[in-house]
mmCIF file of C-alpha atoms in Angstrom:
data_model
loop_
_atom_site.group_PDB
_atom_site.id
_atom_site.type_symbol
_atom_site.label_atom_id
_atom_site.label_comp_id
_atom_site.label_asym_id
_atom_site.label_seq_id
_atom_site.Cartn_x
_atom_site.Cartn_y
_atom_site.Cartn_z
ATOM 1 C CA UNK A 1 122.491 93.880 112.502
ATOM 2 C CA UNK A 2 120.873 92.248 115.711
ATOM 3 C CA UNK A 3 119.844 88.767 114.882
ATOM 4 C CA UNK A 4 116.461 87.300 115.612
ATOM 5 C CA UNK A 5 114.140 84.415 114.014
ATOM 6 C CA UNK A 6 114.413 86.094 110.965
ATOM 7 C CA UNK A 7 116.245 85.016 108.083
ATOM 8 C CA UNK A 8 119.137 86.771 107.109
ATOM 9 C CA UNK A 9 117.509 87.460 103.934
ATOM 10 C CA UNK A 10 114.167 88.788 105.297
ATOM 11 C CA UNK A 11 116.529 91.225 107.591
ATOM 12 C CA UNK A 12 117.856 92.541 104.767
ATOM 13 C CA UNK A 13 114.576 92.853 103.409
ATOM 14 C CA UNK A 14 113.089 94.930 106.257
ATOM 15 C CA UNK A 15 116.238 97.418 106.341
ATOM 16 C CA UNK A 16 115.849 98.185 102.887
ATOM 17 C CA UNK A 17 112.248 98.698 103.125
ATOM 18 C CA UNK A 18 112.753 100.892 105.947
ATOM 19 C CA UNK A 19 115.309 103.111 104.187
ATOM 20 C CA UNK A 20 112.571 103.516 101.578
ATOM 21 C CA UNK A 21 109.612 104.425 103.827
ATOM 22 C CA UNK A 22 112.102 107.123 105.701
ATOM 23 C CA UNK A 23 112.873 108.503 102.242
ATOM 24 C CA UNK A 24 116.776 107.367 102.437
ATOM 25 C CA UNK A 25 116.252 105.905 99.179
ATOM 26 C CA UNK A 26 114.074 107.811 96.777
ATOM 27 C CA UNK A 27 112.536 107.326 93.751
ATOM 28 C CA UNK A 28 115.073 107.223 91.117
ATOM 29 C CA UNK A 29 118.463 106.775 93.330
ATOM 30 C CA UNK A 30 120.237 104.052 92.559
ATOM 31 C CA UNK A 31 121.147 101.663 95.307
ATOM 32 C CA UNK A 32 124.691 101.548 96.565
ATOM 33 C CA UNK A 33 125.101 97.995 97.103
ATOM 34 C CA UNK A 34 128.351 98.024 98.269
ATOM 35 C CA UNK A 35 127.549 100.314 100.764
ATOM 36 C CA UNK A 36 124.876 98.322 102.137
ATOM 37 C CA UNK A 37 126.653 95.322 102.676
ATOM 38 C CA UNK A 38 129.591 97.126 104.324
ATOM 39 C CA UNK A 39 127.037 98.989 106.615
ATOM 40 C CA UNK A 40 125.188 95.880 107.318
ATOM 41 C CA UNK A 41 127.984 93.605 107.640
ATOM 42 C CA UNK A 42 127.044 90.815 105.188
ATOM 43 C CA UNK A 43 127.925 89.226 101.898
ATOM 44 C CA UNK A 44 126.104 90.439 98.415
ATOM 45 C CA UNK A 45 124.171 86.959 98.700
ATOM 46 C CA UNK A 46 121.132 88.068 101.089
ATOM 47 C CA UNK A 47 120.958 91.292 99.955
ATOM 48 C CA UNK A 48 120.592 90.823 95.991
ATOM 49 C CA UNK A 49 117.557 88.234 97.363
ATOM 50 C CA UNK A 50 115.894 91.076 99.621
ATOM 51 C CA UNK A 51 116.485 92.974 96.121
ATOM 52 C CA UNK A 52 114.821 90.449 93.920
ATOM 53 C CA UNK A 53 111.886 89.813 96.052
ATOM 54 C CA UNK A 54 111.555 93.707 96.229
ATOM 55 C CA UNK A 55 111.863 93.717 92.446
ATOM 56 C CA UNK A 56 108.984 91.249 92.123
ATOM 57 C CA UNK A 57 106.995 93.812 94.643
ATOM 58 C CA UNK A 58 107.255 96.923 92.055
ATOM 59 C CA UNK A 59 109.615 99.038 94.516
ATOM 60 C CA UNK A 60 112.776 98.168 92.601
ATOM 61 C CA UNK A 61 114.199 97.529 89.048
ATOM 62 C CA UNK A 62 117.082 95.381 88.894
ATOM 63 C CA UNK A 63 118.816 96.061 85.724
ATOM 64 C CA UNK A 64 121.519 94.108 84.291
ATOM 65 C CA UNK A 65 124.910 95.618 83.647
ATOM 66 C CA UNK A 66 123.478 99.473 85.370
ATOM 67 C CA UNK A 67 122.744 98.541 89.076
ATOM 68 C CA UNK A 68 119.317 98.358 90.811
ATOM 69 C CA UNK A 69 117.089 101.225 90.714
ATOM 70 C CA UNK A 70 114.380 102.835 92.721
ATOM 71 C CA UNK A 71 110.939 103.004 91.192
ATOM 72 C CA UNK A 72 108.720 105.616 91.288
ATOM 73 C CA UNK A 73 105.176 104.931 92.120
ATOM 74 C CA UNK A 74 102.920 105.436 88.809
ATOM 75 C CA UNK A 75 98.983 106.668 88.609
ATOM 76 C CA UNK A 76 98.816 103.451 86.291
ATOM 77 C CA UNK A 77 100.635 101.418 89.260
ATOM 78 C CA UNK A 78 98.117 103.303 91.927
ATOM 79 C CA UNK A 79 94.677 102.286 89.715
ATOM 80 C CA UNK A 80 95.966 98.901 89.280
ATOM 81 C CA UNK A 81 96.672 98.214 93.078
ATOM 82 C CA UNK A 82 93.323 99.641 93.565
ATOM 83 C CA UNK A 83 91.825 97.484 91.294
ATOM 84 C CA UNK A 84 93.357 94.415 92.247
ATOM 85 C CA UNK A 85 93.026 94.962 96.225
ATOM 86 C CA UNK A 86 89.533 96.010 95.764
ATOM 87 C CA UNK A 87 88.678 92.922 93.926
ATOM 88 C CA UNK A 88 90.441 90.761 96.299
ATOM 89 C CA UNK A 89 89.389 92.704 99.771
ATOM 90 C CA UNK A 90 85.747 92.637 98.638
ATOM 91 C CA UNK A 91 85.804 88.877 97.644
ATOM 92 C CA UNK A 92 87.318 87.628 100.519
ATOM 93 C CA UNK A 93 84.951 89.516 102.732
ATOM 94 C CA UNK A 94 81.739 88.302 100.943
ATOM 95 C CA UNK A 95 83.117 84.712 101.332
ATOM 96 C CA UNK A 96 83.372 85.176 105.299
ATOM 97 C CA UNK A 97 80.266 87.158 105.457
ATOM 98 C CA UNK A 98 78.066 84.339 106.863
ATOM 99 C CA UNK A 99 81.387 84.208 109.755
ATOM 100 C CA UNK A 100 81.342 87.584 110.851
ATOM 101 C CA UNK A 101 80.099 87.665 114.287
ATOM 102 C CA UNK A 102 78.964 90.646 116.906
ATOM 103 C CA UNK A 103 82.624 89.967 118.770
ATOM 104 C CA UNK A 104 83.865 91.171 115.373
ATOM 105 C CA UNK A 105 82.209 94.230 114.558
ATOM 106 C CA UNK A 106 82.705 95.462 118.631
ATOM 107 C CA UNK A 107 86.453 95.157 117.408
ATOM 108 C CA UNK A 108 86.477 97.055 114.041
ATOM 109 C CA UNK A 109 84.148 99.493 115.861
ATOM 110 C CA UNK A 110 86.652 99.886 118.465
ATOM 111 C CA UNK A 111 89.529 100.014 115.928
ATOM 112 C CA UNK A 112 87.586 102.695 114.139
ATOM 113 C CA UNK A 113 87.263 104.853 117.125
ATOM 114 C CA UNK A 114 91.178 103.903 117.710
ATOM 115 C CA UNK A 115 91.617 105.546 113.779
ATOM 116 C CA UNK A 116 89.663 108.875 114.704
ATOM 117 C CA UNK A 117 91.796 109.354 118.196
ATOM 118 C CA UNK A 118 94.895 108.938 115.738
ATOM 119 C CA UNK A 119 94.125 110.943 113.410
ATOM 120 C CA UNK A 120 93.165 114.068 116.251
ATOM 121 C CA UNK A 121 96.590 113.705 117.771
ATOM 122 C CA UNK A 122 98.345 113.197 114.422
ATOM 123 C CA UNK A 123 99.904 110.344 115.428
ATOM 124 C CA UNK A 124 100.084 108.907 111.720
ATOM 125 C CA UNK A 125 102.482 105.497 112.744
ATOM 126 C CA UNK A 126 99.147 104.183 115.062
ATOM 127 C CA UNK A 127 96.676 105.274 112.241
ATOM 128 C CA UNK A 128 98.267 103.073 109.829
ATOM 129 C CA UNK A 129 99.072 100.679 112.046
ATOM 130 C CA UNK A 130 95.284 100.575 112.993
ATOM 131 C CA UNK A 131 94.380 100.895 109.898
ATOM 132 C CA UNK A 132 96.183 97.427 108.583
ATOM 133 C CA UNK A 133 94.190 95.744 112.013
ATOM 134 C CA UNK A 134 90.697 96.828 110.745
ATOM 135 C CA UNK A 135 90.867 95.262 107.467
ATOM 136 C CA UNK A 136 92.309 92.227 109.246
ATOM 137 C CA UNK A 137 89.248 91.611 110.953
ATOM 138 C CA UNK A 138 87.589 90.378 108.248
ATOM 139 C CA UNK A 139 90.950 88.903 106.260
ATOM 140 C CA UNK A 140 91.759 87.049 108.846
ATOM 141 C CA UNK A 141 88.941 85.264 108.677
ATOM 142 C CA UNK A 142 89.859 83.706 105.201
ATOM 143 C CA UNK A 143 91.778 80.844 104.841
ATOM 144 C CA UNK A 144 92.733 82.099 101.109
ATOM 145 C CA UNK A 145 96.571 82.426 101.898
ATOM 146 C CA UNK A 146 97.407 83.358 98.112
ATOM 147 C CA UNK A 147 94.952 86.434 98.069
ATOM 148 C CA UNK A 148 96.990 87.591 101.447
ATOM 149 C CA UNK A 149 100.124 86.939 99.682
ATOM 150 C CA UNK A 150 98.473 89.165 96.870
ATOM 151 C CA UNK A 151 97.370 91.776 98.755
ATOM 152 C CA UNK A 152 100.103 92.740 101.683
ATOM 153 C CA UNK A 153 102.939 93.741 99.008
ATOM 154 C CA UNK A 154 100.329 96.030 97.157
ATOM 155 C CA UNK A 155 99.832 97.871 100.318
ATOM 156 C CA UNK A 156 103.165 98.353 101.363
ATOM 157 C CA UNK A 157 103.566 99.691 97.690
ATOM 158 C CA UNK A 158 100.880 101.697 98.249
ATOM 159 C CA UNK A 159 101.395 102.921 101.817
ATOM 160 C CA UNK A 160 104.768 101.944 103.091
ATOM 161 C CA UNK A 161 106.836 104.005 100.752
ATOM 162 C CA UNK A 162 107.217 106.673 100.646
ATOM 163 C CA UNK A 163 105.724 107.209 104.011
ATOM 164 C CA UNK A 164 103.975 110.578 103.421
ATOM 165 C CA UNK A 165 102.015 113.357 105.438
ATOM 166 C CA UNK A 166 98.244 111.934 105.505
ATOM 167 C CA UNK A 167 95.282 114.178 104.184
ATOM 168 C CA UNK A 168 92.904 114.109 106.969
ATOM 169 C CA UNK A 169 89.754 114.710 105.539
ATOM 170 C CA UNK A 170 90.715 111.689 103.179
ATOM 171 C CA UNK A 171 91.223 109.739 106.177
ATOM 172 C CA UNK A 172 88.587 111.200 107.952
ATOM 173 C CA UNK A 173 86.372 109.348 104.911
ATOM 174 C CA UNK A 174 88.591 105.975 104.982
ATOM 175 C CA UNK A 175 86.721 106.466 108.968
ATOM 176 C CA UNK A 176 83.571 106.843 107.395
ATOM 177 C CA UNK A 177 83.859 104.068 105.043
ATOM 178 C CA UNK A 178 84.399 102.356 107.769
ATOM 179 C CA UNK A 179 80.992 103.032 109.819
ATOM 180 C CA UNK A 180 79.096 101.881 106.344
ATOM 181 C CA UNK A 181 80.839 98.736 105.987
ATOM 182 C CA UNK A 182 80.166 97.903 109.586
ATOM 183 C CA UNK A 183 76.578 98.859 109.266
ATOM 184 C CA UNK A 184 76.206 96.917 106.607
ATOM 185 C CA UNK A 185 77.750 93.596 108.260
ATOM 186 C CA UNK A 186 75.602 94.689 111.441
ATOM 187 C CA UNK A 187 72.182 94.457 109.416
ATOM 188 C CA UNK A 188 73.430 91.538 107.529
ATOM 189 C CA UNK A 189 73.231 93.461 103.745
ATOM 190 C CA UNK A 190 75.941 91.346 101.503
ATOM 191 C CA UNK A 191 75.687 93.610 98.301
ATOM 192 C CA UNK A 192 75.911 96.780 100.525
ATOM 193 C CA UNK A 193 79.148 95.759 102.521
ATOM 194 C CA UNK A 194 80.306 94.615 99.252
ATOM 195 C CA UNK A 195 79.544 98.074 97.123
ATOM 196 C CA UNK A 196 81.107 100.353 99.703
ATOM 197 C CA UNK A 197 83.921 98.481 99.664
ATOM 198 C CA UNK A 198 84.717 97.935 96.097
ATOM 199 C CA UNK A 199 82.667 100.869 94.683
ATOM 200 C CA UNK A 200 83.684 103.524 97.265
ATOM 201 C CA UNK A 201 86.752 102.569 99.703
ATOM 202 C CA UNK A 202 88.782 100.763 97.028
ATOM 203 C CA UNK A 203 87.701 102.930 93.690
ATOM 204 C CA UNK A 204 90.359 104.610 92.137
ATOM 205 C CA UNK A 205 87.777 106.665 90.352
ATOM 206 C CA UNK A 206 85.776 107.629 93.551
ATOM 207 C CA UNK A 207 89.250 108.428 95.655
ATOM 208 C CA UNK A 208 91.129 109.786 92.750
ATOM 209 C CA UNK A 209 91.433 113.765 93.981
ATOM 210 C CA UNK A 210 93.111 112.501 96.989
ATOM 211 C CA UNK A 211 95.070 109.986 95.335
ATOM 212 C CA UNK A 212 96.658 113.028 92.821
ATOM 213 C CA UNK A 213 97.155 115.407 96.245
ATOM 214 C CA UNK A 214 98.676 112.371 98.207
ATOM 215 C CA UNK A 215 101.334 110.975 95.762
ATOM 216 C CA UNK A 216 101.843 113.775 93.281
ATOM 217 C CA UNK A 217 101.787 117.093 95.414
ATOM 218 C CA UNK A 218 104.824 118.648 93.848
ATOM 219 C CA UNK A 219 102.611 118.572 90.710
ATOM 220 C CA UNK A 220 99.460 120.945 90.187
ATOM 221 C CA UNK A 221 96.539 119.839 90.530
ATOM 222 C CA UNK A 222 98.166 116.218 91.857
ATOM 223 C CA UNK A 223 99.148 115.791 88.274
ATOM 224 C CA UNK A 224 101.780 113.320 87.284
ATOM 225 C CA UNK A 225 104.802 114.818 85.449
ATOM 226 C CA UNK A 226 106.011 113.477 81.885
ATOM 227 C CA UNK A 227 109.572 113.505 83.431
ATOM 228 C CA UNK A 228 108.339 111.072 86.512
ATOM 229 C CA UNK A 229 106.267 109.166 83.878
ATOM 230 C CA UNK A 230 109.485 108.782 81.648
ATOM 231 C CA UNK A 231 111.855 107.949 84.871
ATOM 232 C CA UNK A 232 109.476 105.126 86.479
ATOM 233 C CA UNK A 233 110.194 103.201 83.253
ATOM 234 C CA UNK A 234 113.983 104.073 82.175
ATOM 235 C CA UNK A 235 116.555 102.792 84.036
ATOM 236 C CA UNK A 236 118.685 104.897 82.521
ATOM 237 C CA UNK A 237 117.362 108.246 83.310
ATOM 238 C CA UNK A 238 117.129 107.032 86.694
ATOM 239 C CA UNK A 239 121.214 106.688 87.082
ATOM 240 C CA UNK A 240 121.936 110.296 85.652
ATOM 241 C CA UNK A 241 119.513 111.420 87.705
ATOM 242 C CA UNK A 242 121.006 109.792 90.758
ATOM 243 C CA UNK A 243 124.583 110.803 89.293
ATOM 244 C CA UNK A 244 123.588 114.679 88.627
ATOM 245 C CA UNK A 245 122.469 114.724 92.850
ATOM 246 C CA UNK A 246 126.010 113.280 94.400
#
């Protein structure tokens, strides 16, 4: 592992999260930590904190006496982090409202048109990468570090891993949200910006189709399985499951 400013710790992090977005680790595998170490070239210390803090971020169970496990990502987990980031998104942008000036809007407008040229050459990385930029516009602006701290591991849940094939008319309407919100801002409407982005771009309820084809497509109609709903919460089930594939 190349060093850099990094701590060890928060190296080991990103690896691991990695690993998970490329779908080296999926949900249910238990993690060889022995393997990792040996791979990486460092001691269990780092790595079991990586593990904990990704344990406190939903993507892992650490169980005592069975190992550490991969969790799968719930349609209870999804509504929540809906919930939660739509909440927090929303009231952080209604307490910079009164700071949002013309410079701003140019640049979500820009990083909107940035989105659409993305999403009409596929490239998927620089979609979400713009993506994460357009929201900052307006985060950024907030001095609220614990709602950041709240927010950023939600997404990653959410979005980081597994890194999947996008649905492009659902990202053609994340676009559209998008040209509401800044329409809003632009004519200076507080409840407005503030509905479309609770009511519409973070609602579970108004996204929910897309939601089921994204993150359950194996499943008809985007319908969570009773055998994923039982293996996101037993440890157990998730070794012999990881056991029956070697």
């Amino acid at each position: 592992m190349i060093l850099n400013a990094k701590s060890l710790r928060e190296q080991v992090y990103d690896y691991i999260r990695e690993e998970l977005s490329r779908g080296k680790l999926t949900p249910g595998m238990a993690i060889n930590l022995n393997g990792i170490s040996q791979e990486l070239g460092i001691s269990k210390t780092p790595l079991r904190d990586a593990l904990l803090q990704l344990d406190t971020e939903g993507f892992v169970t650490i169980s005592p006496r069975r190992g550490v496990f991969v969790n799968r990502l719930t349609v209870e987990e999804i509504r929540s982090c809906y919930e939660i980031i739509g909440a927090l998104e929303t009231a952080a942008l209604l307490s910079v409202f009164d700071n949002i000036q013309p410079f701003h809007l140019e640049k979500m407008k820009w990083l909107n048109a940035a989105l659409r040229v993305a999403l009409k050459r596929e490239d998927y990385q620089a979609y979400y990468q713009q993506n994460l930029l357009f929201h900052d516009v307006f985060l950024e602006l907030s001095h609220n570090a614990s709602l950041k701290r709240i927010i950023m591991p939600m997404k990653r849940r959410l979005y980081d891993f597994p890194r999947r094939g996008y649905i492009k008319e659902w990202e053609l309407g994340n676009c559209r949200d998008h040209d509401r919100l800044i329409d809003a801002l632009g004519k200076g409407d507080r409840d407005a910006a503030g509905n479309v982005w609770q009511n519409v771009h973070w609602s579970f309820d108004f996204q929910e189709k897309y939601i089921r084809r994204f993150y359950f497509p194996e499943s008809p109609g985007g319908r969570e399985t009773k055998a994923a709903r039982a293996a996101a919460g037993n440890p157990k089930q998730k070794r012999q499951r990881s056991v029956d594939r070697k």
